[in-house]
Short mmCIF file of C-alpha atoms and ligand atoms in Angstrom, two decimals:
data_model
loop_
_atom_site.label_atom_id
_atom_site.label_comp_id
_atom_site.label_asym_id
_atom_site.label_seq_id
_atom_site.Cartn_x
_atom_site.Cartn_y
_atom_site.Cartn_z
CA MET A 230 -0.12 -0.10 -0.17
CA LYS A 231 2.81 2.34 0.89
CA GLU A 232 4.61 1.75 -2.42
CA LYS A 233 1.40 2.32 -3.53
CA ILE A 234 0.65 5.95 -1.71
CA LYS A 235 4.19 7.20 -2.79
CA GLU A 236 3.42 6.04 -6.62
CA ILE A 237 0.33 8.24 -6.37
CA HIS A 238 2.08 11.46 -4.89
CA SER A 239 4.85 11.92 -7.08
CA LYS A 240 2.04 11.82 -10.13
CA ALA A 241 0.19 13.76 -8.17
CA LEU A 242 3.05 16.32 -8.27
CA SER A 243 4.63 15.81 -11.66
CA ASP A 244 0.50 16.44 -12.37
CA ILE A 245 1.43 19.47 -10.41
CA SER A 246 3.86 20.71 -12.23
CA ASN A 247 2.98 20.21 -16.06
CA ALA A 248 0.13 22.42 -15.43
CA ASN A 249 -0.77 25.80 -17.59
CA VAL A 250 -4.10 26.50 -16.52
CA LEU A 251 -6.08 27.61 -13.50
CA ASP A 252 -9.00 24.96 -14.08
CA GLU A 253 -6.34 21.79 -14.56
CA LEU A 254 -5.65 22.09 -10.76
CA THR A 255 -8.82 22.13 -10.24
CA ASN A 256 -8.88 18.77 -11.48
CA ILE A 257 -5.95 17.97 -9.77
CA ARG A 258 -7.55 18.64 -6.63
CA ASN A 259 -10.56 16.90 -7.54
CA ILE A 260 -8.56 14.10 -8.30
CA TYR A 261 -6.38 12.95 -6.00
CA LEU A 262 -7.84 14.35 -2.50
CA SER A 263 -11.67 14.53 -3.01
CA LYS A 264 -12.89 12.25 -0.62
CA LYS A 265 -13.37 9.93 -3.00
CA SER A 266 -9.90 10.27 -4.20
CA GLU A 267 -7.56 6.89 -4.46
CA LEU A 268 -5.08 8.43 -1.65
CA MET A 269 -8.56 8.94 0.09
CA SER A 270 -9.80 4.99 0.21
CA PHE A 271 -6.52 4.53 1.86
CA MET A 272 -8.71 5.73 4.65
CA SER A 273 -11.08 3.07 5.29
CA LYS A 274 -8.65 0.06 4.53
CA MET A 275 -7.28 1.63 7.90
CA LYS A 276 -9.23 -0.60 9.91
CA GLU A 277 -7.50 -3.54 8.20
CA LEU A 278 -4.02 -3.19 10.10
CA SER A 279 -3.05 -2.54 13.70
CA HIS A 280 -2.26 -0.15 15.82
CA GLU A 281 0.74 1.01 14.69
CA GLU A 282 0.55 0.30 11.27
CA ARG A 283 -2.11 2.90 11.39
CA ILE A 284 -0.05 5.46 13.32
CA SER A 285 2.43 4.96 10.21
CA PHE A 286 -0.10 4.73 7.48
CA GLY A 287 -2.16 8.31 8.73
CA GLN A 288 1.19 9.50 8.99
CA LEU A 289 2.01 8.79 5.25
CA ILE A 290 -1.14 10.43 3.83
CA ASN A 291 -1.40 12.83 5.32
CA SER A 292 1.77 14.61 4.86
CA VAL A 293 0.63 13.22 1.60
CA LYS A 294 -2.22 14.85 0.97
CA GLU A 295 -0.71 18.30 3.14
CA ASP A 296 2.17 18.06 0.39
CA ILE A 297 -0.33 17.69 -2.69
CA SER A 298 -1.52 20.49 -1.39
CA SER A 299 0.02 22.93 -0.84
CA ARG A 300 2.45 21.73 -4.03
CA ILE A 301 -1.19 23.32 -5.63
CA GLU A 302 -1.10 26.26 -4.26
CA GLU A 303 2.36 26.94 -4.63
CA LYS A 304 1.07 26.19 -8.25
CA ARG A 305 -2.01 28.30 -8.29
CA ILE A 306 0.24 31.12 -6.86
CA SER A 307 2.29 31.17 -9.18
CA LEU A 308 -0.31 30.54 -12.25
CA GLU A 309 -1.77 33.86 -11.19
CA GLU A 310 1.22 35.86 -11.34
CA GLU A 311 1.55 34.67 -15.03
CA LYS A 312 -1.83 34.98 -15.94
CA LEU A 313 -1.23 38.83 -14.58
CA LYS A 314 2.05 39.04 -16.04
CA ASP A 315 0.34 38.10 -19.43
CA GLN A 316 -2.78 40.17 -18.75
CA LEU A 317 -0.12 43.80 -18.26
CA ASN A 318 1.76 42.76 -20.94
CA LYS A 319 -1.59 42.11 -23.61
CA GLU A 320 -3.18 45.48 -22.50
CA ILE A 321 -0.01 48.56 -22.66
CA VAL A 322 -1.45 51.32 -22.05
CA ASP A 323 -0.07 54.02 -24.13
CA PHE A 324 -0.20 57.35 -22.20
CA THR A 325 1.10 60.17 -24.51
CA LEU A 326 -2.04 59.28 -27.73
CA PRO A 327 -4.27 61.98 -26.97
CA GLY A 328 -7.58 61.51 -25.14
CA ARG A 329 -10.88 61.24 -26.63
CA ASP A 330 -12.57 64.22 -27.60
CA HIS A 331 -15.83 64.75 -25.97
CA SER A 332 -18.48 66.87 -28.10
CA LYS A 333 -20.20 69.71 -25.72
CA GLY A 334 -23.59 70.51 -25.87
CA SER A 335 -25.19 73.45 -26.67
CA LYS A 336 -28.40 75.06 -25.14
CA HIS A 337 -31.54 74.64 -27.88
CA PRO A 338 -31.81 78.01 -29.34
CA PHE A 339 -35.77 78.15 -28.08
CA ASN A 340 -34.78 77.16 -24.79
CA ALA A 341 -32.19 79.61 -24.62
CA ILE A 342 -35.06 81.85 -25.14
CA VAL A 343 -37.18 80.75 -22.01
CA ASP A 344 -34.48 81.53 -20.56
CA GLN A 345 -33.88 85.09 -20.69
CA VAL A 346 -37.25 86.16 -21.37
CA CYS A 347 -37.96 83.93 -17.88
CA GLU A 348 -34.33 86.25 -16.53
CA ILE A 349 -35.83 89.37 -17.14
CA PHE A 350 -39.33 89.03 -15.90
CA ILE A 351 -38.05 86.95 -13.31
CA GLY A 352 -35.90 91.02 -12.16
CA MET A 353 -39.00 92.14 -12.46
CA GLY A 354 -40.49 90.54 -9.30
CA TYR A 355 -43.04 87.98 -11.17
CA GLN A 356 -43.14 84.12 -10.65
CA ILE A 357 -43.45 81.45 -12.60
CA ALA A 358 -46.17 79.10 -12.74
CA GLU A 359 -47.01 76.15 -15.45
CA GLY A 360 -50.11 74.86 -16.62
CA PRO A 361 -51.46 71.12 -18.09
CA GLU A 362 -50.67 70.31 -21.71
CA VAL A 363 -52.88 68.11 -21.69
CA GLU A 364 -56.50 71.49 -21.32
CA THR A 365 -59.90 70.79 -19.87
CA ASP A 366 -62.28 73.24 -22.19
CA GLU A 367 -63.30 75.05 -19.45
CA PHE A 368 -59.78 76.48 -18.67
CA ASN A 369 -58.97 76.90 -22.34
CA PHE A 370 -61.84 78.52 -23.73
CA GLU A 371 -64.72 79.13 -21.37
CA LEU A 372 -62.99 80.89 -18.40
CA LEU A 373 -60.81 82.59 -20.69
CA ASN A 374 -64.42 84.35 -22.09
CA VAL A 375 -64.63 82.20 -24.84
CA PRO A 376 -67.74 79.78 -25.26
CA LYS A 377 -69.02 77.39 -27.51
CA GLY A 378 -69.56 78.28 -30.16
CA HIS A 379 -67.69 81.90 -29.80
CA PRO A 380 -66.69 82.84 -33.21
CA ALA A 381 -63.07 83.42 -31.43
CA ARG A 382 -62.02 79.40 -31.24
CA ASP A 383 -61.68 79.89 -35.07
CA MET A 384 -58.11 81.11 -34.14
CA GLN A 385 -56.99 78.75 -32.35
CA ASP A 386 -57.76 75.24 -34.18
CA SER A 387 -56.96 72.30 -32.25
CA PHE A 388 -56.58 68.74 -30.87
CA PHE A 389 -59.57 68.00 -28.73
CA ILE A 390 -58.78 64.74 -27.37
CA ASP A 391 -63.16 64.21 -26.63
CA ASP A 392 -65.62 66.99 -26.44
CA SER A 393 -64.23 68.61 -22.52
CA LEU A 394 -60.25 67.74 -23.16
CA LEU A 395 -58.01 69.71 -25.69
CA MET A 396 -54.06 69.92 -26.44
CA ARG A 397 -53.95 73.22 -25.08
CA SER A 398 -53.88 75.93 -28.29
CA GLN A 399 -53.04 78.86 -25.96
CA THR A 400 -50.56 79.05 -22.71
CA SER A 401 -53.29 81.55 -21.22
CA PRO A 402 -54.81 78.37 -19.56
CA VAL A 403 -52.47 79.73 -16.51
CA GLN A 404 -53.44 82.74 -16.54
CA ALA A 405 -57.56 81.47 -15.21
CA ARG A 406 -55.57 78.51 -12.82
CA VAL A 407 -53.65 81.10 -11.12
CA MET A 408 -56.70 83.25 -10.87
CA LEU A 409 -58.85 80.55 -9.24
CA SER A 410 -55.75 78.86 -7.20
CA LYS A 411 -55.50 83.36 -5.39
CA LYS A 412 -59.14 83.08 -4.22
CA GLY A 413 -59.92 86.75 -5.11
CA ILE A 414 -57.28 88.21 -3.57
CA GLY A 415 -53.72 89.98 -5.46
CA PRO A 416 -51.39 90.70 -5.67
CA ILE A 417 -50.51 87.91 -9.36
CA LYS A 418 -47.02 88.14 -11.41
CA ILE A 419 -46.53 84.96 -13.10
CA ILE A 420 -45.33 83.92 -15.95
CA SER A 421 -45.77 80.66 -17.81
CA PRO A 422 -43.05 79.19 -20.20
CA GLY A 423 -44.52 75.87 -22.13
CA LYS A 424 -45.85 74.56 -24.95
CA VAL A 425 -48.72 74.84 -27.19
CA TYR A 426 -51.02 72.95 -30.15
CA ARG A 427 -51.92 74.26 -33.60
CA ARG A 428 -53.62 72.74 -36.22
CA ASP A 429 -50.66 74.63 -37.94
CA ASP A 430 -48.14 74.41 -40.49
CA ASP A 431 -45.85 75.81 -42.79
CA ALA A 432 -42.54 77.76 -42.42
CA THR A 433 -43.59 80.04 -39.84
CA HIS A 434 -46.41 77.57 -37.56
CA SER A 435 -45.90 75.10 -36.47
CA HIS A 436 -49.16 71.91 -34.78
CA GLN A 437 -46.43 72.23 -31.58
CA PHE A 438 -44.88 75.64 -30.39
CA GLY A 439 -43.87 77.57 -27.60
CA GLN A 440 -45.68 80.70 -25.47
CA ILE A 441 -44.76 82.88 -22.61
CA GLU A 442 -47.85 84.12 -21.17
CA GLY A 443 -47.80 87.03 -18.51
CA LEU A 444 -50.04 88.02 -15.84
CA VAL A 445 -49.98 90.56 -13.32
CA ILE A 446 -53.18 91.12 -11.33
CA ASP A 447 -53.04 93.97 -8.78
CA LYS A 448 -55.15 97.25 -7.55
CA ASN A 449 -54.42 100.56 -9.94
CA ILE A 450 -53.43 98.55 -12.86
CA ASN A 451 -53.41 100.17 -16.67
CA MET A 452 -52.03 100.50 -20.18
CA GLY A 453 -49.31 102.49 -18.84
CA ASN A 454 -48.37 99.96 -16.45
CA LEU A 455 -48.49 97.53 -19.67
CA LEU A 456 -45.98 99.95 -21.61
CA SER A 457 -43.79 100.40 -20.02
CA THR A 458 -43.78 96.24 -19.28
CA LEU A 459 -43.58 95.62 -22.43
CA GLU A 460 -40.97 98.46 -23.42
CA LEU A 461 -38.20 96.64 -20.21
CA PHE A 462 -38.77 93.42 -21.80
CA ALA A 463 -37.51 94.91 -25.46
CA LYS A 464 -34.56 96.73 -24.21
CA ALA A 465 -33.50 94.13 -22.08
CA MET A 466 -34.46 91.32 -25.91
CA PHE A 467 -33.60 93.05 -28.58
CA GLY A 468 -31.66 96.49 -27.14
CA GLU A 469 -32.03 99.89 -25.48
CA LYS A 470 -32.49 101.27 -28.45
CA ARG A 471 -35.63 99.58 -28.88
CA GLU A 472 -38.98 101.21 -28.95
CA VAL A 473 -42.50 99.43 -28.35
CA ARG A 474 -45.75 100.79 -29.78
CA MET A 475 -48.88 98.68 -29.21
CA ARG A 476 -51.19 98.72 -32.45
CA SER A 477 -55.45 97.39 -31.38
CA SER A 478 -56.17 94.65 -31.71
CA TYR A 479 -58.48 91.60 -30.81
CA PHE A 480 -58.79 88.70 -28.19
CA PRO A 481 -61.48 87.97 -26.17
CA PHE A 482 -59.90 88.13 -22.65
CA THR A 483 -58.57 90.88 -22.89
CA GLU A 484 -60.02 95.03 -22.92
CA PRO A 485 -58.72 96.33 -24.22
CA SER A 486 -56.13 94.13 -27.07
CA VAL A 487 -53.09 94.60 -28.63
CA GLU A 488 -50.60 93.84 -30.72
CA ALA A 489 -47.24 95.37 -30.24
CA ASP A 490 -44.60 95.76 -32.54
CA ILE A 491 -40.78 96.63 -31.33
CA SER A 492 -38.88 99.25 -33.94
CA CYS A 493 -36.53 96.95 -35.76
CA PHE A 494 -33.58 95.67 -34.67
CA GLU A 495 -31.82 95.27 -37.92
CA CYS A 496 -32.72 99.02 -40.07
CA GLY A 497 -32.67 100.65 -36.39
CA GLY A 498 -37.05 101.79 -37.70
CA LYS A 499 -36.23 102.80 -41.31
CA GLY A 500 -37.12 99.55 -43.14
CA CYS A 501 -35.03 96.57 -44.07
CA SER A 502 -36.11 92.96 -45.12
CA LEU A 503 -36.88 91.82 -41.62
CA CYS A 504 -38.60 94.75 -41.03
CA LYS A 505 -40.54 94.37 -44.01
CA GLY A 506 -39.57 97.88 -45.22
CA THR A 507 -42.28 98.70 -42.12
CA GLY A 508 -39.20 99.87 -39.75
CA TRP A 509 -41.53 97.24 -37.25
CA ILE A 510 -41.54 93.80 -35.90
CA GLU A 511 -45.02 92.60 -34.12
CA ILE A 512 -43.30 90.34 -31.37
CA LEU A 513 -46.78 89.56 -28.95
CA GLY A 514 -50.12 89.84 -28.01
CA ALA A 515 -51.95 91.45 -24.80
CA GLY A 516 -54.13 93.52 -22.99
CA MET A 517 -56.49 94.54 -20.15
CA VAL A 518 -57.62 91.23 -18.50
CA HIS A 519 -61.28 91.47 -19.40
CA PRO A 520 -63.98 92.19 -16.35
CA ASN A 521 -65.54 88.71 -18.10
CA VAL A 522 -63.11 86.83 -17.41
CA LEU A 523 -61.63 88.49 -14.01
CA ARG A 524 -65.02 87.74 -13.18
CA MET A 525 -64.84 84.17 -13.66
CA CYS A 526 -61.89 83.64 -12.32
CA GLY A 527 -62.56 84.75 -8.76
CA PHE A 528 -61.65 88.38 -9.08
CA ASP A 529 -63.25 91.51 -8.49
CA GLU A 530 -62.90 93.57 -11.09
CA ASN A 531 -64.45 96.11 -9.40
CA GLU A 532 -61.53 96.46 -7.41
CA TYR A 533 -58.75 94.44 -9.64
CA GLN A 534 -57.66 95.18 -12.82
CA GLY A 535 -54.73 93.38 -14.60
CA PHE A 536 -52.92 93.14 -18.08
CA ALA A 537 -52.03 89.35 -19.31
CA PHE A 538 -49.50 89.03 -22.42
CA GLY A 539 -48.23 86.42 -24.48
CA ILE A 540 -45.03 86.19 -26.65
CA GLY A 541 -44.34 83.34 -29.37
CA ILE A 542 -40.87 81.57 -27.91
CA GLU A 543 -40.78 80.61 -32.06
CA ARG A 544 -41.28 83.38 -32.95
CA VAL A 545 -38.29 85.72 -30.89
CA ALA A 546 -35.30 82.85 -30.96
CA MET A 547 -36.06 83.28 -35.13
CA LEU A 548 -36.20 87.20 -35.18
CA LYS A 549 -33.68 87.36 -32.77
CA TYR A 550 -31.52 84.39 -34.22
CA GLY A 551 -32.19 84.53 -38.01
CA ILE A 552 -33.74 81.35 -38.46
CA ASP A 553 -36.08 81.00 -41.52
CA ASP A 554 -37.79 78.66 -40.91
CA ILE A 555 -39.77 77.19 -37.44
CA ARG A 556 -39.84 73.66 -38.14
CA LYS A 557 -35.41 73.96 -37.94
CA PHE A 558 -36.25 74.44 -34.30
CA TYR A 559 -37.83 70.46 -33.80
CA THR A 560 -34.81 68.36 -35.93
CA ASN A 561 -32.37 67.85 -33.58
CA ASP A 562 -29.65 68.58 -35.71
CA LYS A 563 -26.58 69.59 -33.30
CA ARG A 564 -25.09 71.80 -35.43
CA PHE A 565 -28.64 74.24 -36.15
CA ASN A 566 -28.66 73.70 -32.89
CA LYS A 567 -25.37 75.08 -31.91
CA GLN A 568 -24.85 78.43 -34.06
CA PHE A 569 -26.88 80.34 -31.83
CA TYR A 570 -26.00 80.32 -28.23
CA LYS A 571 -23.08 81.06 -26.79
CA GLU A 572 -22.26 80.63 -22.95
N1 LIG B 225 -52.93 83.62 -26.10
C1 LIG B 225 -53.45 84.34 -26.98
C2 LIG B 225 -52.78 83.75 -28.61
O1 LIG B 225 -52.23 82.70 -28.38
C3 LIG B 225 -51.66 85.51 -26.36
C4 LIG B 225 -52.22 86.61 -25.66
C5 LIG B 225 -52.14 86.54 -24.11
C6 LIG B 225 -52.98 87.43 -25.78
C7 LIG B 225 -52.41 87.27 -22.93
C8 LIG B 225 -53.16 88.59 -24.67
C9 LIG B 225 -52.71 88.82 -23.93
O2 LIG B 225 -52.71 84.50 -29.56
#
């Protein structure tokens, strides 16, 4: 038996020294040291031996076992080192190579305008308000003095979801939402940027576009306040020399209603292709909040007055950055986006 054990021992040692990969060592451990291995099967035969023989035999098996186990361990360490060395040799890092260039994004011209307009009005003490894009007929039209069947609905050909829900056609419903939330107690001074939807599609109109609504409600508010606010805005946005003129217009929720023009920033008012020779560029719709709207939205029209305005975001961006087609805003072309806004 001792001969046989020595044979197993030397076979194990030669297997270990011939092993080239770590998996082989796991196999060798199974073959020589597992409970079912030949070496271990000798253990069960020990009871047939005399006491002395059992001691020396047991010691022999243990020392062989320990030796095989420690050789396997040594070999494992050396194979692992080799593997690491190989890997390091293969994965050479060349620190002298130039780094990869990460292309840096830029603000979309739409968002650049929203941020600039918001900043101007926040500077005048306005707060930002938000409203849902899927709006009820009540907020989008009825509370804004446009009852069902009113011809003014035709101005804003709309996307209805059902009889009483639509994609909002303007940001003006935020006026009604804010007024109702204030329960008849002023003052209110908000702007509300967001997306609106209309059945429009050409170079200057898109079925989805952005507006910024403004609303001020307080006691003793008049057209002069509206004009001076718009002048401050025009100068901050388009340059100190800008002037504002108001032309009378019609919106159902303001009375009187106006369209505001700014003096052309391209030609300074002399007349050019941008202002189509008029010296003026139309920039927003505005007016004094209609008493019906104040009343329906919970304000006493004898105590409070207000003004409101609506600015087209793409329109401002197109004017300011000289963009000729509104559809370019939505094509996600980075080259387009990058041209206009510098941090
Ligand atoms: N909501 C109007 C539009 O979309 C603009 C507007 C807003 C006019 C506020 C007056 C007051 O055309």
